[in-house]
Short mmCIF file of C-alpha atoms and ligand atoms in Angstrom, two decimals:
data_model
loop_
_atom_site.label_atom_id
_atom_site.label_comp_id
_atom_site.label_asym_id
_atom_site.label_seq_id
_atom_site.Cartn_x
_atom_site.Cartn_y
_atom_site.Cartn_z
CA UNK W 1 45.26 35.57 -43.87
CA UNK W 2 42.23 34.41 -45.25
CA UNK W 3 39.03 34.73 -43.24
CA UNK W 4 35.17 33.70 -43.41
CA UNK W 5 33.14 36.54 -41.98
CA UNK W 6 29.38 35.33 -41.90
CA UNK W 7 26.79 37.43 -40.97
CA UNK W 8 23.56 36.04 -39.82
CA UNK W 9 21.23 34.80 -42.10
CA UNK W 10 19.63 31.32 -42.27
CA UNK W 11 20.44 28.86 -45.09
CA UNK W 12 17.57 28.45 -47.38
CA UNK W 13 16.69 25.72 -49.43
CA UNK W 14 17.95 24.58 -52.62
CA UNK W 15 19.88 22.15 -54.73
CA UNK W 16 23.77 21.57 -54.24
CA UNK W 17 26.30 19.23 -56.36
CA UNK W 18 29.36 18.55 -53.52
CA UNK W 19 32.63 17.74 -54.97
CA UNK W 20 34.02 14.26 -55.27
CA UNK W 21 35.30 12.40 -52.40
CA UNK W 22 38.63 13.23 -51.28
CA UNK W 23 39.51 9.23 -49.90
CA UNK W 24 38.15 7.84 -53.52
CA UNK W 25 39.83 10.32 -55.84
CA UNK W 26 43.26 9.86 -53.89
CA UNK W 27 42.75 6.13 -54.28
CA UNK W 28 41.89 6.52 -57.89
CA UNK W 29 45.36 8.48 -58.63
CA UNK W 30 47.11 5.66 -57.27
CA UNK W 31 45.63 2.87 -58.44
CA UNK W 32 45.26 3.83 -61.44
CA UNK W 33 49.05 4.73 -61.27
CA UNK W 34 49.96 1.02 -60.86
CA UNK W 35 47.57 -0.67 -63.11
CA UNK W 36 47.98 -1.66 -66.10
CA UNK W 37 46.05 0.03 -68.97
CA UNK W 38 44.45 3.61 -68.78
CA UNK W 39 42.13 4.68 -65.85
CA UNK W 40 39.65 7.17 -66.60
CA UNK W 41 38.69 9.10 -63.30
CA UNK W 42 35.13 11.40 -63.38
CA UNK W 43 34.04 13.22 -60.61
CA UNK W 44 38.04 13.91 -59.39
CA UNK W 45 37.85 16.22 -56.42
CA UNK W 46 40.33 18.53 -57.85
CA UNK W 47 41.22 19.89 -54.49
CA UNK W 48 44.51 20.56 -53.34
CA UNK W 49 45.07 17.37 -51.05
CA UNK W 50 44.25 15.36 -54.09
CA UNK W 51 46.38 17.03 -56.17
CA UNK W 52 49.58 16.33 -54.05
CA UNK W 53 48.97 13.24 -55.26
CA UNK W 54 48.81 13.93 -58.76
CA UNK W 55 51.94 16.32 -58.90
CA UNK W 56 53.89 13.07 -56.31
CA UNK W 57 53.02 10.43 -59.08
CA UNK W 58 54.00 12.68 -61.77
CA UNK W 59 57.23 13.33 -60.22
CA UNK W 60 57.52 9.42 -60.43
CA UNK W 61 57.22 9.40 -64.30
CA UNK W 62 53.33 8.56 -64.44
CA UNK W 63 51.66 10.49 -67.02
CA UNK W 64 48.76 12.17 -65.96
CA UNK W 65 45.78 14.48 -68.25
CA UNK W 66 43.31 16.71 -66.96
CA UNK W 67 41.03 17.25 -70.07
CA UNK W 68 38.72 18.99 -67.21
CA UNK W 69 38.86 19.76 -64.25
CA UNK W 70 37.22 17.06 -62.72
CA UNK W 71 38.60 14.46 -65.07
CA UNK W 72 41.83 12.81 -65.21
CA UNK W 73 43.17 10.41 -67.04
CA UNK W 74 46.20 8.02 -65.92
CA UNK W 75 48.35 6.39 -67.93
CA UNK W 76 48.98 3.33 -65.86
CA UNK W 77 52.64 2.27 -65.07
CA UNK W 78 52.58 -0.96 -63.59
CA UNK W 79 53.13 -2.46 -60.29
CA UNK W 80 56.82 -2.06 -61.34
CA UNK W 81 56.99 0.88 -63.26
CA UNK W 82 57.37 3.97 -60.95
CA UNK W 83 60.33 5.65 -61.06
CA UNK W 84 63.05 7.75 -58.56
CA UNK W 85 61.47 11.02 -58.07
CA UNK W 86 64.07 13.94 -58.48
CA UNK W 87 63.36 15.39 -55.30
CA UNK W 88 61.14 15.10 -51.93
CA UNK W 89 57.61 14.32 -52.40
CA UNK W 90 55.53 17.19 -50.83
CA UNK W 91 52.01 16.02 -49.67
CA UNK W 92 51.04 19.32 -48.56
CA UNK W 93 48.45 19.12 -46.06
CA UNK W 94 47.48 15.37 -46.71
CA UNK W 95 47.93 12.59 -43.99
CA UNK W 96 46.23 10.61 -46.46
CA UNK W 97 48.87 11.19 -49.38
CA UNK W 98 51.71 10.74 -47.24
CA UNK W 99 50.35 7.22 -45.13
CA UNK W 100 49.05 5.87 -48.38
CA UNK W 101 52.68 6.55 -50.20
CA UNK W 102 54.67 5.31 -47.12
CA UNK W 103 52.76 2.13 -48.27
CA UNK W 104 53.42 2.28 -51.95
CA UNK W 105 56.96 3.08 -51.44
CA UNK W 106 58.46 0.91 -49.15
CA UNK W 107 58.41 -1.81 -51.60
CA UNK W 108 59.78 0.33 -54.51
CA UNK W 109 63.46 -0.52 -55.75
CA UNK W 110 64.30 3.55 -54.84
CA UNK W 111 64.16 5.76 -52.00
CA UNK W 112 61.92 8.85 -51.41
CA UNK W 113 61.33 11.38 -49.16
CA UNK W 114 57.76 12.76 -48.08
CA UNK W 115 57.48 15.87 -46.67
CA UNK W 116 54.32 18.47 -46.05
CA UNK W 117 53.11 21.41 -44.51
CA UNK W 118 53.13 22.76 -41.10
CA UNK W 119 49.95 20.88 -40.06
CA UNK W 120 51.35 17.45 -41.84
CA UNK W 121 54.60 17.46 -40.12
CA UNK W 122 53.23 17.85 -36.54
CA UNK W 123 51.45 14.36 -37.57
CA UNK W 124 52.13 11.22 -36.27
CA UNK W 125 53.53 8.54 -38.70
CA UNK W 126 54.67 6.14 -36.24
CA UNK W 127 51.66 4.18 -37.25
CA UNK W 128 52.39 3.57 -40.45
CA UNK W 129 56.50 3.31 -39.88
CA UNK W 130 56.57 0.74 -37.37
CA UNK W 131 54.14 -2.18 -39.02
CA UNK W 132 55.84 -1.28 -42.66
CA UNK W 133 59.03 -1.73 -40.63
CA UNK W 134 57.78 -5.20 -39.72
CA UNK W 135 57.55 -6.08 -43.18
CA UNK W 136 61.05 -5.24 -43.63
CA UNK W 137 60.55 -1.62 -44.86
CA UNK W 138 63.14 1.14 -43.73
CA UNK W 139 61.45 4.01 -42.96
CA UNK W 140 62.98 7.36 -40.69
CA UNK W 141 60.76 9.89 -39.22
CA UNK W 142 61.50 12.64 -36.96
CA UNK W 143 60.43 11.39 -33.76
CA UNK W 144 57.72 9.81 -35.55
CA UNK W 145 56.87 12.90 -37.30
CA UNK W 146 57.39 13.48 -41.13
CA UNK W 147 59.32 14.08 -43.24
CA UNK W 148 59.71 10.60 -43.90
CA UNK W 149 62.92 8.98 -45.36
CA UNK W 150 61.68 5.63 -47.35
CA UNK W 151 64.60 2.97 -48.25
CA UNK W 152 63.10 0.84 -50.61
CA UNK W 153 63.16 -2.22 -50.22
CA UNK W 154 61.99 -4.56 -53.31
CA UNK W 155 61.53 -7.63 -51.49
CA UNK W 156 59.17 -6.74 -48.25
CA UNK W 157 57.63 -9.77 -46.79
CA UNK W 158 53.82 -10.09 -45.69
CA UNK W 159 52.49 -9.54 -41.96
CA UNK W 160 49.35 -10.55 -39.74
CA UNK W 161 48.83 -7.04 -38.12
CA UNK W 162 46.09 -5.96 -35.40
CA UNK W 163 46.23 -2.00 -35.98
CA UNK W 164 45.90 -0.76 -32.42
CA UNK W 165 43.85 2.19 -33.81
CA UNK W 166 41.35 2.42 -36.49
CA UNK W 167 42.46 3.83 -39.33
CA UNK W 168 41.92 3.68 -42.54
CA UNK W 169 45.03 5.39 -43.75
CA UNK W 170 47.16 2.42 -41.82
CA UNK W 171 45.25 -0.13 -43.43
CA UNK W 172 45.39 1.24 -46.79
CA UNK W 173 49.36 1.64 -46.38
CA UNK W 174 49.92 -2.09 -45.60
CA UNK W 175 47.45 -3.48 -48.47
CA UNK W 176 49.63 -1.41 -50.61
CA UNK W 177 52.90 -2.60 -49.48
CA UNK W 178 51.30 -6.38 -49.36
CA UNK W 179 50.74 -5.79 -53.17
CA UNK W 180 55.21 -6.01 -53.67
CA UNK W 181 55.79 -8.57 -50.33
CA UNK W 182 56.32 -11.88 -50.47
CA UNK W 183 53.19 -13.85 -49.14
CA UNK W 184 50.53 -12.85 -47.61
CA UNK W 185 49.55 -9.50 -46.19
CA UNK W 186 46.55 -9.24 -43.15
CA UNK W 187 45.08 -6.26 -41.46
CA UNK W 188 43.25 -6.78 -38.32
CA UNK W 189 40.79 -3.82 -37.44
CA UNK W 190 39.76 -3.22 -33.97
CA UNK W 191 36.54 -1.38 -35.57
CA UNK W 192 35.12 -1.15 -38.87
CA UNK W 193 36.97 1.90 -40.83
CA UNK W 194 36.60 3.09 -44.95
CA UNK W 195 37.05 0.23 -46.97
CA UNK W 196 37.46 2.35 -50.47
CA UNK W 197 40.88 0.74 -50.64
CA UNK W 198 39.23 -2.42 -50.42
CA UNK W 199 36.02 -2.13 -53.27
CA UNK W 200 38.47 -0.25 -55.39
CA UNK W 201 41.28 -3.28 -55.63
CA UNK W 202 38.61 -5.34 -56.16
CA UNK W 203 37.29 -3.02 -58.92
CA UNK W 204 40.47 -3.52 -60.56
CA UNK W 205 41.19 -7.18 -60.53
CA UNK W 206 42.60 -7.95 -57.17
CA UNK W 207 41.91 -10.67 -55.02
CA UNK W 208 41.00 -9.03 -51.45
CA UNK W 209 40.08 -11.92 -49.02
CA UNK W 210 37.85 -10.11 -46.56
CA UNK W 211 36.35 -11.46 -43.51
CA UNK W 212 34.59 -9.87 -40.37
CA UNK W 213 37.51 -7.61 -39.00
CA UNK W 214 40.48 -9.08 -41.11
CA UNK W 215 41.33 -7.99 -44.42
CA UNK W 216 44.46 -9.16 -46.79
CA UNK W 217 45.89 -9.08 -50.20
CA UNK W 218 48.34 -11.66 -51.58
CA UNK W 219 51.37 -10.17 -53.51
CA UNK W 220 52.17 -9.78 -56.79
CA UNK W 221 49.15 -9.53 -58.60
CA UNK W 222 48.81 -7.05 -61.09
CA UNK W 223 45.72 -3.96 -61.10
CA UNK W 224 43.55 -3.54 -64.67
CA UNK W 225 42.76 0.11 -65.00
CA UNK W 226 39.13 0.59 -65.04
CA UNK W 227 37.07 3.63 -65.28
CA UNK W 228 36.34 5.21 -61.54
CA UNK W 229 33.05 7.52 -61.40
CA UNK W 230 33.99 9.16 -57.99
CA UNK W 231 30.80 9.97 -55.36
CA UNK W 232 30.16 13.51 -54.24
CA UNK W 233 31.81 13.55 -50.74
CA UNK W 234 29.73 12.82 -48.07
CA UNK W 235 32.42 14.58 -46.02
CA UNK W 236 31.77 17.44 -47.61
CA UNK W 237 27.80 17.36 -47.74
CA UNK W 238 27.78 16.82 -44.26
CA UNK W 239 27.96 20.41 -43.88
CA UNK W 240 24.85 21.21 -45.67
CA UNK W 241 23.06 18.69 -43.96
CA UNK W 242 23.70 20.77 -40.84
CA UNK W 243 22.34 23.56 -42.74
CA UNK W 244 19.60 22.65 -44.33
CA UNK W 245 18.29 21.54 -40.74
CA UNK W 246 18.98 25.65 -39.53
CA UNK W 247 16.67 26.25 -42.47
CA UNK W 248 13.13 28.32 -42.07
CA UNK W 249 10.21 26.42 -42.30
CA UNK W 250 9.59 25.04 -45.63
CA UNK W 251 13.43 25.15 -46.95
CA UNK W 252 14.32 21.97 -48.55
CA UNK W 253 18.02 20.91 -49.42
CA UNK W 254 19.11 18.28 -52.00
CA UNK W 255 22.09 17.33 -52.65
CA UNK W 256 22.03 14.22 -54.95
CA UNK W 257 25.17 11.74 -56.13
CA UNK W 258 26.45 11.78 -52.99
CA UNK W 259 28.63 8.25 -51.66
CA UNK W 260 26.97 6.64 -48.89
CA UNK W 261 29.42 3.90 -48.26
CA UNK W 262 28.40 2.70 -44.91
CA UNK W 263 32.11 2.49 -43.23
CA UNK W 264 31.08 6.29 -43.83
CA UNK W 265 27.62 7.46 -42.81
CA UNK W 266 27.68 7.21 -39.11
CA UNK W 267 27.39 11.28 -39.74
CA UNK W 268 23.70 10.23 -41.09
CA UNK W 269 22.87 8.15 -38.11
CA UNK W 270 24.17 11.35 -35.21
CA UNK W 271 22.35 13.97 -37.17
CA UNK W 272 19.08 11.94 -37.27
CA UNK W 273 19.63 10.82 -33.58
CA UNK W 274 20.08 14.80 -32.43
CA UNK W 275 16.58 14.90 -34.58
CA UNK W 276 17.44 15.96 -37.77
CA UNK W 277 14.61 15.18 -40.83
CA UNK W 278 17.29 13.23 -43.56
CA UNK W 279 15.53 11.57 -46.12
CA UNK W 280 18.29 9.11 -47.82
CA UNK W 281 17.57 7.41 -51.01
CA UNK W 282 19.84 4.80 -52.85
CA UNK W 283 20.85 5.88 -56.43
CA UNK W 284 21.84 3.12 -59.06
CA UNK W 285 24.03 3.44 -61.62
CA UNK W 286 25.50 7.04 -61.31
CA UNK W 287 28.94 5.60 -59.75
CA UNK W 288 31.40 2.34 -60.20
CA UNK W 289 29.21 -0.31 -58.55
CA UNK W 290 31.92 -0.54 -56.08
CA UNK W 291 30.94 2.53 -54.37
CA UNK W 292 26.62 2.98 -53.18
CA UNK W 293 25.65 6.68 -53.70
CA UNK W 294 21.96 8.30 -53.38
CA UNK W 295 20.68 11.47 -52.76
CA UNK W 296 19.95 13.03 -49.53
CA UNK W 297 17.41 15.53 -48.94
CA UNK W 298 17.30 17.64 -45.71
CA UNK W 299 14.28 19.40 -44.24
CA UNK W 300 14.50 22.12 -41.33
CA UNK W 301 14.49 20.25 -37.79
CA UNK W 302 15.33 21.09 -34.07
CA UNK W 303 18.05 19.37 -32.69
CA UNK W 304 18.44 17.85 -29.37
CA UNK W 305 22.02 17.47 -27.27
CA UNK W 306 22.40 13.18 -27.70
CA UNK W 307 25.36 11.07 -26.16
CA UNK W 308 26.83 9.99 -29.29
CA UNK W 309 27.63 6.32 -29.28
CA UNK W 310 31.39 5.74 -29.57
CA UNK W 311 31.32 3.10 -31.95
CA UNK W 312 30.05 5.80 -34.62
CA UNK W 313 33.57 8.09 -34.30
CA UNK W 314 35.50 5.81 -36.65
CA UNK W 315 32.11 6.03 -39.11
CA UNK W 316 32.13 9.98 -39.18
CA UNK W 317 35.25 10.57 -37.67
CA UNK W 318 36.20 13.42 -40.56
CA UNK W 319 32.74 14.96 -39.38
CA UNK W 320 33.46 15.72 -35.49
CA UNK W 321 33.81 19.07 -36.30
CA UNK W 322 30.30 19.49 -37.65
CA UNK W 323 29.10 17.75 -34.57
CA UNK W 324 30.74 19.96 -32.10
CA UNK W 325 29.08 22.91 -34.01
CA UNK W 326 25.77 21.19 -34.00
CA UNK W 327 25.90 20.04 -30.44
CA UNK W 328 26.25 23.55 -29.61
CA UNK W 329 22.95 24.78 -31.86
CA UNK W 330 21.00 21.75 -30.31
CA UNK W 331 18.98 21.90 -27.09
CA UNK W 332 20.29 20.56 -23.80
CA UNK W 333 23.93 19.07 -23.67
CA UNK W 334 25.52 16.52 -25.88
CA UNK W 335 28.10 14.39 -24.77
CA UNK W 336 31.47 12.78 -27.34
CA UNK W 337 33.27 10.02 -26.27
CA UNK W 338 36.06 7.43 -27.44
CA UNK W 339 36.74 10.05 -29.75
CA UNK W 340 40.66 10.97 -29.04
CA UNK W 341 41.55 10.42 -32.45
CA UNK W 342 40.44 13.40 -33.39
CA UNK W 343 43.61 14.88 -31.19
CA UNK W 344 45.51 13.47 -34.35
CA UNK W 345 43.91 15.45 -37.58
CA UNK W 346 44.49 18.75 -39.45
CA UNK W 347 44.63 19.91 -35.80
CA UNK W 348 43.73 19.11 -32.77
CA UNK W 349 40.03 18.97 -33.43
CA UNK W 350 38.86 18.86 -30.06
CA UNK W 351 40.95 21.44 -28.86
CA UNK W 352 40.66 23.73 -31.49
CA UNK W 353 36.45 23.11 -31.73
CA UNK W 354 36.88 23.54 -27.86
CA UNK W 355 38.40 26.85 -28.18
CA UNK W 356 36.50 28.36 -30.94
CA UNK W 357 33.26 27.43 -29.24
CA UNK W 358 34.12 28.99 -25.99
CA UNK W 359 35.04 31.93 -27.90
CA UNK W 360 31.56 32.10 -28.86
CA UNK W 361 29.87 31.93 -25.88
CA UNK W 362 29.41 28.00 -25.58
CA UNK W 363 29.95 26.18 -22.04
CA UNK W 364 32.01 22.94 -22.94
CA UNK W 365 33.86 20.43 -20.93
CA UNK W 366 37.42 19.03 -22.52
CA UNK W 367 37.72 15.67 -22.18
CA UNK W 368 40.69 13.44 -23.07
CA UNK W 369 38.36 11.43 -25.45
CA UNK W 370 35.79 13.97 -26.47
CA UNK W 371 33.77 17.04 -24.90
CA UNK W 372 30.43 17.87 -23.08
CA UNK W 373 28.92 20.52 -25.07
CA UNK W 374 25.79 22.42 -23.52
CA UNK W 375 23.36 23.87 -26.78
CA UNK W 376 21.71 26.84 -26.78
CA UNK W 377 23.37 28.77 -29.52
CA UNK W 378 26.28 30.53 -30.84
CA UNK W 379 27.32 34.18 -29.81
CA UNK W 380 29.23 36.75 -32.32
CA UNK W 381 32.77 36.90 -31.98
CA UNK W 382 36.12 35.53 -33.61
CA UNK W 383 37.30 31.90 -33.90
CA UNK W 384 40.58 30.87 -35.44
CA UNK W 385 40.44 27.44 -37.46
CA UNK W 386 43.68 26.56 -36.65
CA UNK W 387 44.37 26.13 -40.47
CA UNK W 388 41.84 23.49 -40.72
CA UNK W 389 39.44 23.15 -43.48
CA UNK W 390 36.93 21.10 -41.66
CA UNK W 391 36.74 23.39 -38.35
CA UNK W 392 36.53 26.45 -40.23
CA UNK W 393 33.64 24.95 -42.69
CA UNK W 394 31.57 24.23 -39.42
CA UNK W 395 32.09 27.33 -37.88
CA UNK W 396 31.05 28.51 -41.06
CA UNK W 397 27.73 26.86 -40.89
CA UNK W 398 26.74 27.39 -37.52
CA UNK W 399 27.72 30.77 -37.63
CA UNK W 400 24.82 31.47 -40.43
CA UNK W 401 22.46 31.13 -36.93
CA UNK W 402 24.86 33.28 -34.58
CA UNK W 403 23.24 36.03 -33.01
CA UNK W 404 25.52 37.94 -34.19
CA UNK W 405 28.14 38.12 -37.05
CA UNK W 406 31.26 35.68 -36.54
CA UNK W 407 34.58 35.65 -38.32
CA UNK W 408 36.65 32.62 -38.59
CA UNK W 409 40.27 33.28 -39.22
CA UNK W 410 42.46 30.78 -41.20
CA UNK W 411 40.70 29.34 -43.81
CA UNK W 412 42.94 29.23 -47.05
CA UNK W 413 43.15 25.06 -45.92
CA UNK W 414 39.26 24.82 -47.08
CA UNK W 415 40.73 24.33 -50.81
CA UNK W 416 42.34 21.06 -49.60
CA UNK W 417 39.12 19.54 -49.38
CA UNK W 418 36.19 21.71 -51.14
CA UNK W 419 37.62 24.73 -53.07
CA UNK W 420 34.10 25.94 -54.08
CA UNK W 421 32.50 25.91 -50.64
CA UNK W 422 31.87 29.62 -49.68
CA UNK W 423 30.20 29.95 -52.92
CA UNK W 424 27.62 26.97 -52.33
CA UNK W 425 27.14 28.21 -48.83
CA UNK W 426 26.41 31.59 -50.81
CA UNK W 427 24.25 30.13 -53.43
CA UNK W 428 21.94 28.54 -50.39
CA UNK W 429 21.51 31.88 -49.16
CA UNK W 430 24.45 31.98 -46.36
CA UNK W 431 25.70 35.29 -46.06
CA UNK W 432 29.32 34.23 -46.15
CA UNK W 433 32.22 36.89 -46.92
CA UNK W 434 35.77 36.21 -47.72
CA UNK W 435 38.50 38.22 -46.88
CA UNK W 436 41.99 37.55 -48.06
CA UNK W 437 43.42 40.35 -46.56
CA UNK W 438 42.42 40.29 -42.64
C1 LIG J 501 41.10 8.81 -44.72
C2 LIG J 501 40.99 8.01 -43.15
C3 LIG J 501 40.86 8.66 -42.24
C4 LIG J 501 40.35 10.15 -42.51
C5 LIG J 501 40.53 10.81 -43.42
C6 LIG J 501 40.96 10.23 -44.75
C7 LIG J 501 41.45 8.02 -46.17
O1 LIG J 501 42.29 8.79 -41.23
O2 LIG J 501 40.48 10.55 -41.43
O3 LIG J 501 40.37 12.18 -43.68
O4 LIG J 501 41.04 8.16 -47.00
O5 LIG J 501 41.84 6.73 -45.55
P1 LIG J 501 42.19 7.78 -40.47
O6 LIG J 501 42.74 6.74 -41.06
O7 LIG J 501 43.62 8.48 -39.72
O8 LIG J 501 41.35 7.56 -39.34
#
């Protein structure tokens, strides 16, 4: 089993280039595949999750070249050009891939089976299967979990769907199915979620009607291929924002070309509320016009515990493992609430994070929808990431200033979103060793 072994040494400053955004890389592949024409994607995230999406599209007859690891050329087959795959499509660890493909494949003229790894086979799929069934799709789950058997139905019909949970994956699945469904498909969000699908559909020439909490697409609109420049992933940059706070006086850490879509920037607000000295400068012309990008500069900061505003939860949904660690390193208590969704991620992130923090001597109180975390720092010890990439990376950053060495077990899945994480952490002075036979 792969492990990270971190011996305390505070991070230094420096400049980093974080890898491409995972959510946007998935969408660029999917929309490029069903577009008319050739889509060239630059800044693509060459992580296992997005490569699972790429392989699934190839299995359905889409020609895809990768002249460089982060450049991908997709020969679009048009809205109706996908072909039946020879076998089940393996989504690996990726909930995004599985849920977006469920929407894309519900309205095809062929059947598909979607499967995945142990973690993905535990994740709830009723949240996409149920609204898609209302559109006329036939999707079988195993007690709400994958594998999904999708019996393609080329005559789906649009629905007007109030989403019970704020989920960009569900919203995106329904919009993709909506391209194949008669009439109009509308989704109402209980809270704003990442809108990369809406932005990229618009970029590809699809009329997306957005008003307040509602987004709609009408059927049968063809997509026109376009170049996609994927910005750096703020969810990956977030780890180094905390690292920059932990640097000794004088350290300055900078990351340019990072995606700053306002539906993703909750982590900047949370860290700034805790006292992080983060400067945000918007950059122009670095990426597709559809996604804002900028440069982040972080300086050493003293963090204080806060009550995390629940309305920021969907805007920072993937960054909570890091917020738990920041809370443990802060002075005073931090209360996280309204975050029940964390239990349905690559692991139950509330339970796995609190187990890890307890193992490092932090006083925590578990709540159904969050936690109360006492600050004061991390002790030495061993934590298990539960096979969750973001848990592993969050503990690795925190461990750099622990009171002794920390081993983080089960870290192989870091390759799903940030294959180069260990090297980048080492580059800014974190004393991290990757142990592959532990
Ligand atoms: C994602 C949406 C979020 C997020 C996930 C990526 C996406 O999931 O946690 O990592 O790309 O649409 P939910 O839609 O389940 O909140």
